[in-house]
CSV table of C-alpha atoms in Angstrom, one decimal:
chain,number,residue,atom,x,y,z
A,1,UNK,CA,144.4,96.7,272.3
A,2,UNK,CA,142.4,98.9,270.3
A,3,UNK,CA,139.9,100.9,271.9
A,4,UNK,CA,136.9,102.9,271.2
A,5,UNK,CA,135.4,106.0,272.3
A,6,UNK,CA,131.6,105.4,273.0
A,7,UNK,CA,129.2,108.3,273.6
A,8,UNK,CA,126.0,107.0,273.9
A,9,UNK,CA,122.7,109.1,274.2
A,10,UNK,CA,119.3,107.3,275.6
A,11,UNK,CA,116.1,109.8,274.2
A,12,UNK,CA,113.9,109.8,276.9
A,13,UNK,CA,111.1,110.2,274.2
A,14,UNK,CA,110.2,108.1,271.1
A,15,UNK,CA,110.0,111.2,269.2
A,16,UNK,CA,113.2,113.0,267.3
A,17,UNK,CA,112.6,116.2,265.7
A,18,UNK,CA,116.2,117.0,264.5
A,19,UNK,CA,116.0,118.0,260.9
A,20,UNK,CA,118.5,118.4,258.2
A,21,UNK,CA,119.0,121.7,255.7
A,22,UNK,CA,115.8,122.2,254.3
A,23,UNK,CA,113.4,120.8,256.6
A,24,UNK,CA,114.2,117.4,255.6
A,25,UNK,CA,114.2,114.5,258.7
A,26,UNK,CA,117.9,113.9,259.8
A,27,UNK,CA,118.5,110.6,261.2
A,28,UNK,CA,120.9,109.0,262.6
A,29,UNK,CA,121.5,112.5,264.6
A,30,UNK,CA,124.5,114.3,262.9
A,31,UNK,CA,128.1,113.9,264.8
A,32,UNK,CA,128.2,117.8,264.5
A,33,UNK,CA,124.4,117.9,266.5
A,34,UNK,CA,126.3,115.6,269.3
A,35,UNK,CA,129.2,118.0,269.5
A,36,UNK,CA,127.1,121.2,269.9
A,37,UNK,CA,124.8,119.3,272.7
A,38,UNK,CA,128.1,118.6,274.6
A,39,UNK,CA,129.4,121.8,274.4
A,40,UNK,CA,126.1,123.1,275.8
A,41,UNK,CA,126.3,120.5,277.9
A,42,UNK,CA,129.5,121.6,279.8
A,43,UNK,CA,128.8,125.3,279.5
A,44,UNK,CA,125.3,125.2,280.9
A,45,UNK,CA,124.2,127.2,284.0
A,46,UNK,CA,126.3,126.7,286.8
A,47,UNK,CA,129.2,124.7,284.9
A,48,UNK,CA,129.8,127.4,282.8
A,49,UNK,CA,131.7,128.5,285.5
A,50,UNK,CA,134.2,125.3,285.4
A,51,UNK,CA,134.7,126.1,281.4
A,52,UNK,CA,138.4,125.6,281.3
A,53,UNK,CA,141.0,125.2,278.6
A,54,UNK,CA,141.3,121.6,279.9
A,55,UNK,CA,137.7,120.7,278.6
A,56,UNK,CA,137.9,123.3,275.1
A,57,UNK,CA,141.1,121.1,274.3
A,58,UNK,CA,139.5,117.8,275.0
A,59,UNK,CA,136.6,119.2,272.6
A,60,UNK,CA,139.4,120.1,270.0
A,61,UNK,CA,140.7,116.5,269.8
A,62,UNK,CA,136.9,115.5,269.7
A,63,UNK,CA,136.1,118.0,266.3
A,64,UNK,CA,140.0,116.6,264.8
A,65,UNK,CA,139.0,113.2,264.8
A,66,UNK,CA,137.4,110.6,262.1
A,67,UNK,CA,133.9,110.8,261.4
A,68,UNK,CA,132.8,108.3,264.1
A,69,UNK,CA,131.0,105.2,263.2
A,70,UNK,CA,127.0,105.4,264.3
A,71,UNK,CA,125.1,102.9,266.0
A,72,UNK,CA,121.1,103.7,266.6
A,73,UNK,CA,117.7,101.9,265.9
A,74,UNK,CA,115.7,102.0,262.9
A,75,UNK,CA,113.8,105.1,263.1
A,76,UNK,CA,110.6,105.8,260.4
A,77,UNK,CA,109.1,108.4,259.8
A,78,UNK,CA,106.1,109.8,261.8
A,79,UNK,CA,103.2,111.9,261.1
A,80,UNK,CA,104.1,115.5,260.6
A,81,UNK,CA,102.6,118.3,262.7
A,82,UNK,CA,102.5,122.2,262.9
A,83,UNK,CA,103.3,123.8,265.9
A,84,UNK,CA,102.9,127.8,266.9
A,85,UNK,CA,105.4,129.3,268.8
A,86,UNK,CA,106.7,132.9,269.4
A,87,UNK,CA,108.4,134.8,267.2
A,88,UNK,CA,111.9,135.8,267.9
A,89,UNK,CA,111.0,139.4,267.2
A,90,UNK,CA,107.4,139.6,268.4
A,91,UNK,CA,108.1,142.3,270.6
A,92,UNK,CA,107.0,144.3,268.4
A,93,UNK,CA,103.7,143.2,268.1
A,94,UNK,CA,100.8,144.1,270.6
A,95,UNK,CA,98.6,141.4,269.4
A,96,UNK,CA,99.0,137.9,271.0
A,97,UNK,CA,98.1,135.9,267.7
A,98,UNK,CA,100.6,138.4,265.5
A,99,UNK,CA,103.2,137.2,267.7
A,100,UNK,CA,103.3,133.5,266.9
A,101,UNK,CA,104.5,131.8,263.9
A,102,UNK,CA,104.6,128.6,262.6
A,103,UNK,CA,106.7,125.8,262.8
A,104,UNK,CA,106.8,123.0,260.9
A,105,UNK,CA,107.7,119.7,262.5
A,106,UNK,CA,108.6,116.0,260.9
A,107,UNK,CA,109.9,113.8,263.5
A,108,UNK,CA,111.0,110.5,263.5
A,109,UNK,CA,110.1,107.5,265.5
A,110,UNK,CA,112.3,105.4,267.3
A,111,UNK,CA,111.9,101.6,266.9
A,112,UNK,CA,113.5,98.9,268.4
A,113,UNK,CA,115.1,100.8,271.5
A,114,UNK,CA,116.2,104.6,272.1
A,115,UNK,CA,119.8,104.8,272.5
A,116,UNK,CA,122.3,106.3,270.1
A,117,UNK,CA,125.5,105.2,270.1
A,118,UNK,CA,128.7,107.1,268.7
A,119,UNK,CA,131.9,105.1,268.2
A,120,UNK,CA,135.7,107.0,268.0
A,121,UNK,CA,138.6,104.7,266.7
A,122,UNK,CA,141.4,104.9,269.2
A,123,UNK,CA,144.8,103.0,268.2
A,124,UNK,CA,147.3,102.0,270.6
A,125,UNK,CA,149.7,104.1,269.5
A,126,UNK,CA,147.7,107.3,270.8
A,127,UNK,CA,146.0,105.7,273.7
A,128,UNK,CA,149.4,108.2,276.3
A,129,UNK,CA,148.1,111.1,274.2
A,130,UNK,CA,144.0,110.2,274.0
A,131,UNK,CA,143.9,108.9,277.4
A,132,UNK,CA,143.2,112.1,279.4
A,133,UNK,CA,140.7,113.9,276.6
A,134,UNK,CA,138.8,110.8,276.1
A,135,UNK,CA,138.4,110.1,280.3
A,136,UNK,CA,137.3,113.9,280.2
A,137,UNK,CA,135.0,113.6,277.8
A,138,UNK,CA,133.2,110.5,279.0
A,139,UNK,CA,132.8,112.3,282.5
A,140,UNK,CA,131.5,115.9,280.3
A,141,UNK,CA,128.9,113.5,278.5
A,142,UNK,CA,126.5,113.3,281.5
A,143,UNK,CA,126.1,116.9,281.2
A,144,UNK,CA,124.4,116.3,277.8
A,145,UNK,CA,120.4,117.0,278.1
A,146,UNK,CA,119.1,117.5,274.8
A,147,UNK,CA,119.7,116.2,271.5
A,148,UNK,CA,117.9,117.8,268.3
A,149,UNK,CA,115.2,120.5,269.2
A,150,UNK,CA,114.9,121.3,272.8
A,151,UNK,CA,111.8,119.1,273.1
A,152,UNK,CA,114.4,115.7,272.7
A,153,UNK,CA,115.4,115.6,275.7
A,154,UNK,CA,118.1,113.0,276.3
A,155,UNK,CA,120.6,111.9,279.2
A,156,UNK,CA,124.4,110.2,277.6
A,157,UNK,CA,126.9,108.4,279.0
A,158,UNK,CA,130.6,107.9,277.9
A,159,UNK,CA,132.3,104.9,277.8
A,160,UNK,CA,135.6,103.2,276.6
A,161,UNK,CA,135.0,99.9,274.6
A,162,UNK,CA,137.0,96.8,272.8
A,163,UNK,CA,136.0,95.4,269.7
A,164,UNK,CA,134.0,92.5,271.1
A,165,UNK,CA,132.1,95.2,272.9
A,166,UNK,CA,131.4,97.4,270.0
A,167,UNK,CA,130.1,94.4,268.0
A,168,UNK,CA,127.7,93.6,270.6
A,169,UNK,CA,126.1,96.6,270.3
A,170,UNK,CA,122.1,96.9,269.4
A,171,UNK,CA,120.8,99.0,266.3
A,172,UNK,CA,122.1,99.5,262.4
A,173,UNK,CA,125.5,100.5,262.2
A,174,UNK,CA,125.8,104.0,259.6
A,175,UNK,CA,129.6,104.1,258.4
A,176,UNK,CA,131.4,107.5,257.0
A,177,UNK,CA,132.5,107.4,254.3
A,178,UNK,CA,135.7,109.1,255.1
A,179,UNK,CA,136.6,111.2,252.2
A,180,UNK,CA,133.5,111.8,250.4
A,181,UNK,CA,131.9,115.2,251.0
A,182,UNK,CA,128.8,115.3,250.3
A,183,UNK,CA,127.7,117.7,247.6
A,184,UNK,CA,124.4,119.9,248.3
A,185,UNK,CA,122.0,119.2,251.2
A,186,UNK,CA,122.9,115.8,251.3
A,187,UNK,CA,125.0,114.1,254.0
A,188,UNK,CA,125.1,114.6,258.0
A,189,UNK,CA,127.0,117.2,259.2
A,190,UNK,CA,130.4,116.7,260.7
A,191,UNK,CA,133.0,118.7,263.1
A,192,UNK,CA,136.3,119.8,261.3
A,193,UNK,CA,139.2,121.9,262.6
A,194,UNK,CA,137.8,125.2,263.9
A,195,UNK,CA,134.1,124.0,264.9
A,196,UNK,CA,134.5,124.7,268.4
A,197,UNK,CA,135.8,128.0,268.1
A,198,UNK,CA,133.2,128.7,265.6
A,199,UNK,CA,130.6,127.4,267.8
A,200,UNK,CA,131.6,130.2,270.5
A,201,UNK,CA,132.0,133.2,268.4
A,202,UNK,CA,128.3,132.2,266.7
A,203,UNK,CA,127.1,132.4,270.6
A,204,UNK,CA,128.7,135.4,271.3
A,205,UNK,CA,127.1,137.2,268.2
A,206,UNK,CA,123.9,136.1,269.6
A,207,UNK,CA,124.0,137.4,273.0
A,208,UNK,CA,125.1,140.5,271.3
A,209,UNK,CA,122.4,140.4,268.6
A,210,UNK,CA,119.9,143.3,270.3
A,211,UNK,CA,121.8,146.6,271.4
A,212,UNK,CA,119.2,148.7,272.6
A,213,UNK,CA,117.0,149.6,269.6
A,214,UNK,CA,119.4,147.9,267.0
A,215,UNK,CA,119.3,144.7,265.9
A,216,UNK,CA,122.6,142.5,264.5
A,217,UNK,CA,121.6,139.3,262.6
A,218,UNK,CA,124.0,136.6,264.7
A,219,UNK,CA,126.3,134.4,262.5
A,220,UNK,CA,126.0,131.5,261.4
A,221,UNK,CA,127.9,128.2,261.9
A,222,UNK,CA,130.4,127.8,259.0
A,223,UNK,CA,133.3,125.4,260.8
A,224,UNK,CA,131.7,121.8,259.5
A,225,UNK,CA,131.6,119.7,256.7
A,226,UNK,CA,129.2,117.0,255.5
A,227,UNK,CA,129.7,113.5,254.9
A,228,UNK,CA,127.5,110.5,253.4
A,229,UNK,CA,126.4,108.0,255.9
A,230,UNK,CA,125.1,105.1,255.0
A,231,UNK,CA,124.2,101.3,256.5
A,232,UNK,CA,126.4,98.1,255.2
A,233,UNK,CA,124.6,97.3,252.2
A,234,UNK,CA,123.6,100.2,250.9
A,235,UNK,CA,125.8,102.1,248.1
A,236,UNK,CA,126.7,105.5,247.6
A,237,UNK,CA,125.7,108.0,245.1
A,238,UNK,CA,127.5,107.3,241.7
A,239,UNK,CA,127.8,110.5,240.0
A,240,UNK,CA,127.5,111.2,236.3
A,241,UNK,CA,127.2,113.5,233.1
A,242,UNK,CA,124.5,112.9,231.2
A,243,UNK,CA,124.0,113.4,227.3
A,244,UNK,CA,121.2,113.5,224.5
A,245,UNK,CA,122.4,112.2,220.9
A,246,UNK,CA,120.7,114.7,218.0
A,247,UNK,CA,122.0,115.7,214.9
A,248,UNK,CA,122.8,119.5,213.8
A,249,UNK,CA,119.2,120.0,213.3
A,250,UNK,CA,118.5,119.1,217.0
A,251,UNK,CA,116.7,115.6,215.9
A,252,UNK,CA,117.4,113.0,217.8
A,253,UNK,CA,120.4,110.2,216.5
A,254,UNK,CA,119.5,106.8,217.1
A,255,UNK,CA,122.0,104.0,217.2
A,256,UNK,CA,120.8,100.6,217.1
A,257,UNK,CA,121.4,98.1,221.0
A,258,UNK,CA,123.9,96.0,218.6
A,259,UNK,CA,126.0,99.1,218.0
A,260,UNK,CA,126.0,99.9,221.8
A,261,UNK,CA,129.7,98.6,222.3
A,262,UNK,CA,130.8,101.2,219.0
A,263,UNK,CA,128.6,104.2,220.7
A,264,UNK,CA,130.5,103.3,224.0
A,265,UNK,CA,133.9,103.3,222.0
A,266,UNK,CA,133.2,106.5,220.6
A,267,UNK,CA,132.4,108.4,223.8
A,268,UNK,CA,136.0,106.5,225.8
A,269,UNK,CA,137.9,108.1,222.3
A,270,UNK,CA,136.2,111.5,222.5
A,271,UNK,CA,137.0,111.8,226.3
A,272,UNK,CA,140.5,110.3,226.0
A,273,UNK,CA,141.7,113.0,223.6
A,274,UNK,CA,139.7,115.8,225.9
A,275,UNK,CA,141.6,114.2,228.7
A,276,UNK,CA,145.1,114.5,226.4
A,277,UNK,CA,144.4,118.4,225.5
A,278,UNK,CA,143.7,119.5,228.9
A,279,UNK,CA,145.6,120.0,232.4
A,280,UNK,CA,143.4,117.9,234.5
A,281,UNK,CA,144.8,115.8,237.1
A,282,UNK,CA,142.9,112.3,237.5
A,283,UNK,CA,142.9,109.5,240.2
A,284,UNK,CA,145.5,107.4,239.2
A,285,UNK,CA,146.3,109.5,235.8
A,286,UNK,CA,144.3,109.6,233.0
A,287,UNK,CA,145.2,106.7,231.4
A,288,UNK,CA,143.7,104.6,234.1
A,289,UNK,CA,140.8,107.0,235.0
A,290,UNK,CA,139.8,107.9,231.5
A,291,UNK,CA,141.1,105.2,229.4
A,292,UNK,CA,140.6,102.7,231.4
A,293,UNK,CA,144.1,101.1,231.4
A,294,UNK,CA,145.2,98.6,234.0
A,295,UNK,CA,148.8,99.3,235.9
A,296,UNK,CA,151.7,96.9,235.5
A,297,UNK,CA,150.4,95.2,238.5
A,298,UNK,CA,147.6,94.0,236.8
A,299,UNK,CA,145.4,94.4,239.9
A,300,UNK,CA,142.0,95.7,239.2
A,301,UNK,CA,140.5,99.0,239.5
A,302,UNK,CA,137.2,100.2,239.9
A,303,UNK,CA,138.7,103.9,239.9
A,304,UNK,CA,137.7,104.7,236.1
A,305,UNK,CA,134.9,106.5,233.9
A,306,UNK,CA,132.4,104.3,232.9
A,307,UNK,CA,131.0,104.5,229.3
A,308,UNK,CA,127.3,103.8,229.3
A,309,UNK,CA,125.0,103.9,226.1
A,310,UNK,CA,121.1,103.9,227.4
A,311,UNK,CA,118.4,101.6,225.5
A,312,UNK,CA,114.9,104.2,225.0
A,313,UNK,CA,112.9,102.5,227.8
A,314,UNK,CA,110.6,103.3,230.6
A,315,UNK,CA,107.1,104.0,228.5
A,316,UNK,CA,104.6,102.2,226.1
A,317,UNK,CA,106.0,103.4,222.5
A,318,UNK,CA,110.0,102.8,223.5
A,319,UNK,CA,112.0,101.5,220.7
A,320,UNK,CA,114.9,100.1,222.8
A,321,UNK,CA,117.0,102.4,220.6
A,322,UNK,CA,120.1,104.3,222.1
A,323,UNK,CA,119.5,108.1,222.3
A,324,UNK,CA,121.2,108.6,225.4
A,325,UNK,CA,124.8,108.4,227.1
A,326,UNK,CA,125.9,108.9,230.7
A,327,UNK,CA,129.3,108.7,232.0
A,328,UNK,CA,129.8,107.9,235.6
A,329,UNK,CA,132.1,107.7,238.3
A,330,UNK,CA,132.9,105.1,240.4
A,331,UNK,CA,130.6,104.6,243.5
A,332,UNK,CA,131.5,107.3,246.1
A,333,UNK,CA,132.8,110.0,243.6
A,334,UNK,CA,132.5,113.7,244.3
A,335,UNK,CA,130.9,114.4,241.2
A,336,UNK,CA,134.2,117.1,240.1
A,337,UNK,CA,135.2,114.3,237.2
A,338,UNK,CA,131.7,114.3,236.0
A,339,UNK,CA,131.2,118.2,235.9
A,340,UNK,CA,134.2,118.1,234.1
A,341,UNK,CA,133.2,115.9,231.2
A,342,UNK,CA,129.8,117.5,231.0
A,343,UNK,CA,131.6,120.7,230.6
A,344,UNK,CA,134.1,119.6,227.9
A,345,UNK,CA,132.2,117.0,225.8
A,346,UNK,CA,129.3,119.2,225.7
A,347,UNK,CA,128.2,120.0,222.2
A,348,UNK,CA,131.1,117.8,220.9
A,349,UNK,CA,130.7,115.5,218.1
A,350,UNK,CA,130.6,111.6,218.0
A,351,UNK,CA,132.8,110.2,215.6
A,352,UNK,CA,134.4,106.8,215.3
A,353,UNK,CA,137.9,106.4,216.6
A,354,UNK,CA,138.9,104.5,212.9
A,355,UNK,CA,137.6,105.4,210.0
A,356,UNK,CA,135.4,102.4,208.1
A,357,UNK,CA,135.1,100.4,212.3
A,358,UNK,CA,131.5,100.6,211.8
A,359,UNK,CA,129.2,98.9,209.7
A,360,UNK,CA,126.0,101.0,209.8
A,361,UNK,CA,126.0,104.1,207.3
A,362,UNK,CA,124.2,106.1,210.1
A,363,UNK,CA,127.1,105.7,212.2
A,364,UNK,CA,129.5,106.9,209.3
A,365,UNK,CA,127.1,110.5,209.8
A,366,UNK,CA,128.2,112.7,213.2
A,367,UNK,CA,126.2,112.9,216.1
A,368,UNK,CA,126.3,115.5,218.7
A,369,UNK,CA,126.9,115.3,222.6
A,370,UNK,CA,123.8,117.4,223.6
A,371,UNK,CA,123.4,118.5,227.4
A,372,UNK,CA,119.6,117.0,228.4
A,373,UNK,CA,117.4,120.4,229.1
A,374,UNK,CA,114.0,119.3,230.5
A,375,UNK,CA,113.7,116.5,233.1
A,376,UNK,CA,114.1,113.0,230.8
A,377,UNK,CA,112.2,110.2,232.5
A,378,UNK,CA,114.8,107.5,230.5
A,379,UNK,CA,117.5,108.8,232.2
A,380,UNK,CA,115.5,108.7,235.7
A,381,UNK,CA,114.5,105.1,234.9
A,382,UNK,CA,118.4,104.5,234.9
A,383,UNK,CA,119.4,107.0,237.6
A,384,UNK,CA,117.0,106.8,240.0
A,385,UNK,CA,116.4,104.8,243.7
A,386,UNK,CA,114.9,101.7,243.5
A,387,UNK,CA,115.3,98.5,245.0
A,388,UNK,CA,114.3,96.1,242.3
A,389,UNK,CA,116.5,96.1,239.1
A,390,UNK,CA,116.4,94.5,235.6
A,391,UNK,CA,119.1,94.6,232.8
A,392,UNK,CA,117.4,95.5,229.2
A,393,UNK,CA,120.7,94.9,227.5
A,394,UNK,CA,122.9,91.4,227.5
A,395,UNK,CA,124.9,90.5,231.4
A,396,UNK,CA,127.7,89.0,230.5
A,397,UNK,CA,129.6,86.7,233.1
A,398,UNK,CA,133.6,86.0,233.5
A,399,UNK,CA,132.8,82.3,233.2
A,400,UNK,CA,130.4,79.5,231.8
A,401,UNK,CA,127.7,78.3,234.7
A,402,UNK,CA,127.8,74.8,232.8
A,403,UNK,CA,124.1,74.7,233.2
A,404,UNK,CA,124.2,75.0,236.9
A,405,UNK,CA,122.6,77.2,238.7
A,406,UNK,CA,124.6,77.6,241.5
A,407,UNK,CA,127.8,78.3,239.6
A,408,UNK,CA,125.8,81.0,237.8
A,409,UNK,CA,124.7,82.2,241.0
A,410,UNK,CA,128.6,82.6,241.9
A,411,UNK,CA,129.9,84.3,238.8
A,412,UNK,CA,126.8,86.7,239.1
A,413,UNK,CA,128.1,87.8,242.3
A,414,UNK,CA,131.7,87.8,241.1
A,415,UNK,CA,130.7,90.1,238.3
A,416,UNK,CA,128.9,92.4,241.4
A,417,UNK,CA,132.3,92.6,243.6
A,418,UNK,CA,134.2,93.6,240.3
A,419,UNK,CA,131.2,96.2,239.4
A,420,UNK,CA,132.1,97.6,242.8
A,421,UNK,CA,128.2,96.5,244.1
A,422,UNK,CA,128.6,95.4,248.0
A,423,UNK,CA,126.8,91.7,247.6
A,424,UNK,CA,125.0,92.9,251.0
A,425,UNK,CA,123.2,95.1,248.7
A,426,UNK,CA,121.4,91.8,247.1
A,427,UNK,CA,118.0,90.9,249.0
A,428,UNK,CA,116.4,88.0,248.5
């Protein structure tokens, strides 16, 4: 039977404070921000004389797991606030109001109900060796009285669930995508190998921080690693390399939309033989990654650069001619395959892949791969967020709908599945 480690943590206020790098609003609560309020959990007050190897090992098998799987209500944003509080060194000001400084807070609300739940997968065939750490951590959990900023306070419980019990649980399920580190600030923070170690030496250089009339700046937390969370539905971040089309002059190269499968051609050849002259190693190999090519198997792959020339749109004197190129990744890469064609196509010249393939004498001339330098708002009407979408260029289907709507409505969502677009991300 497969079972599930469940930590659960009821907020005893509607408010969270917990923030991400940056000041931004963190929610769900990161796994990492569980594992540190457990940890100080079992070593507060009193119980930090029953810290025992027992426990630090039970918190070991904890950081070495999967990302668990997050459960918790739908949780807006609320109205921001400043607070004043004292400043870590204001002993060494006299003056009551140089002592304070300010803290900026943006907390979240809880909606439909306060409890937070996390979810290990625990197979049968390490249910002898989990057994003792997960019993032990369930009993540690109820030592847990804060989650966030010391004002959330929170109590948790630990629990061991099956399936039918994890399915019955209340609030928006946030899956990891295991795998997929997040690049920059983005992404909640996650144990690894180390953290708890980490985590105690970081104390340690705290209590030791002030030695008389010297001060030592404590370290910092460097044992984690972030990973992107996200509901069923929604998709992850599809990175790409983005390019300008201009001539030797630095004008810009338009191609006419009925040339846009030639354009596309040219980019797949001029990437295929940077791929060829370089040591890169590629999902799959280059031949599928790059090229495209299917295996012998003939099953299909969504694993593969995608070559996308982008219609001048997004403002009242736009031509709808191509002046622009991205390549992308497949949903969920970690943006290394892009930075690498940015870096080896840049400043590299478009030309066709046969001599005479295309029609228009403008095509016959060489455009340049040029690396966008000011923000582009056609590229952010392609790139960026938004929940309502419209193709400017021709969708074409795997199939005739026959007139029919519904059969349309199916191939659409065929073409979706084989775009590698969740059809839970479609809203009516």
């Amino acid at each position: 039977m497969t079972r599930h480690l469940c930590i659960t943590v009821h907020f005893l206020d509607p408010l969270y404070h917990g923030q991400e790098d940056g000041g931004k609003r963190e929610w769900p609560p990161s796994p990492l921000r569980l594992f540190q309020a457990l940890l100080a959990g079992a070593r507060a007050g009193c119980r930090d004389r029953e810290w025992s190897e027992v426990k630090a090992k039970a918190l070991r098998w904890l950081e070495q797991r999967k990302p668990p799987v997050i459960v918790a209500p739908n949780a807006p944003p609320a109205p921001s606030y400043t607070l004043y509080v004292p400043n870590n060194d204001g002993d060494k000001k006299f003056d009551r109001q140089e002592r304070l400084t300010s803290k900026f807070a943006r907390p979240s609300r809880l909606g439909n109900g306060n409890a937070v739940h996390y979810l290990w997968l625990i197979d049968d065939g390490e249910w002898s060796e989990a057994q003792p750490h997960a019993d032990l951590l369930c009993s540690e959990a109820r030592h847990l009285f804060a989650l966030g900023w010391g004002i959330d306070m929170a109590v948790a419980e630990g629990e061991l669930l099956n399936s039918i019990q994890v399915a019955k649980l209340a609030g928006q399920r946030w899956n990891a995508w295991d795998g997929y580190d997040s690049p920059g600030d983005a992404g909640l923070r996650v144990p690894t190998h180390g953290t708890l170690e980490n985590l105690l030496h970081v104390h340690e250089s705290f209590l030791g921080s002030v030695d008389g009339n010297q001060y030592r700046p404590p370290q910092e937390l460097q044992a984690f690693i972030k990973i992107t969370y996200l509901p069923p539905g929604n998709l992850l971040p599809r990175p790409h390399a983005a390019f300008e089309l201009r001539s030797t002059q630095d004008n810009w190269w338009p191609f006419r939309q009925t040339e846009a499968v030639f354009v596309a051609a040219m980019i797949r050849h001029l990437t295929c033989n940077a791929a060829k002259s370089d040591e890169y190693e590629f999902p799959g190999g280059a031949q599928r990654y790059v090229a495209g090519h299917i295996d012998k198997s003939g099953a299909e792959t969504n694993m593969r650069f995608s070559y996308l020339p982008l219609p001048t749109i997004g403002h009242q004197h736009a031509d709808g001619m191509i002046r622009r190129v991205i390549i992308t990744e497949p949903f969920g890469g970690g943006s290394e395959y892009a930075a690498w064609a940015g870096h080896r196509l840049r400043n590299a010249e478009l030309v066709p892949e046969k001599e005479g393939s295309y029609r228009s004498n403008d095509t016959e001339r060489h455009a340049m791969l040029v690396e966008p330098q000011d923000e582009d708002t056609v590229f952010s009407a392609y790139v960026r967020p938004s929940l309502t979408w419209s193709s400017v260029t021709p969708v074409i289907l795997s199939g005739l709908d026959d007139c029919k709507q519904s059969k349309a409505e199916r191939l659409f969502f065929k073409a979706m599945r084989q775009a590698g677009l969740p059809v839970e991300a479609v809203e009516d």
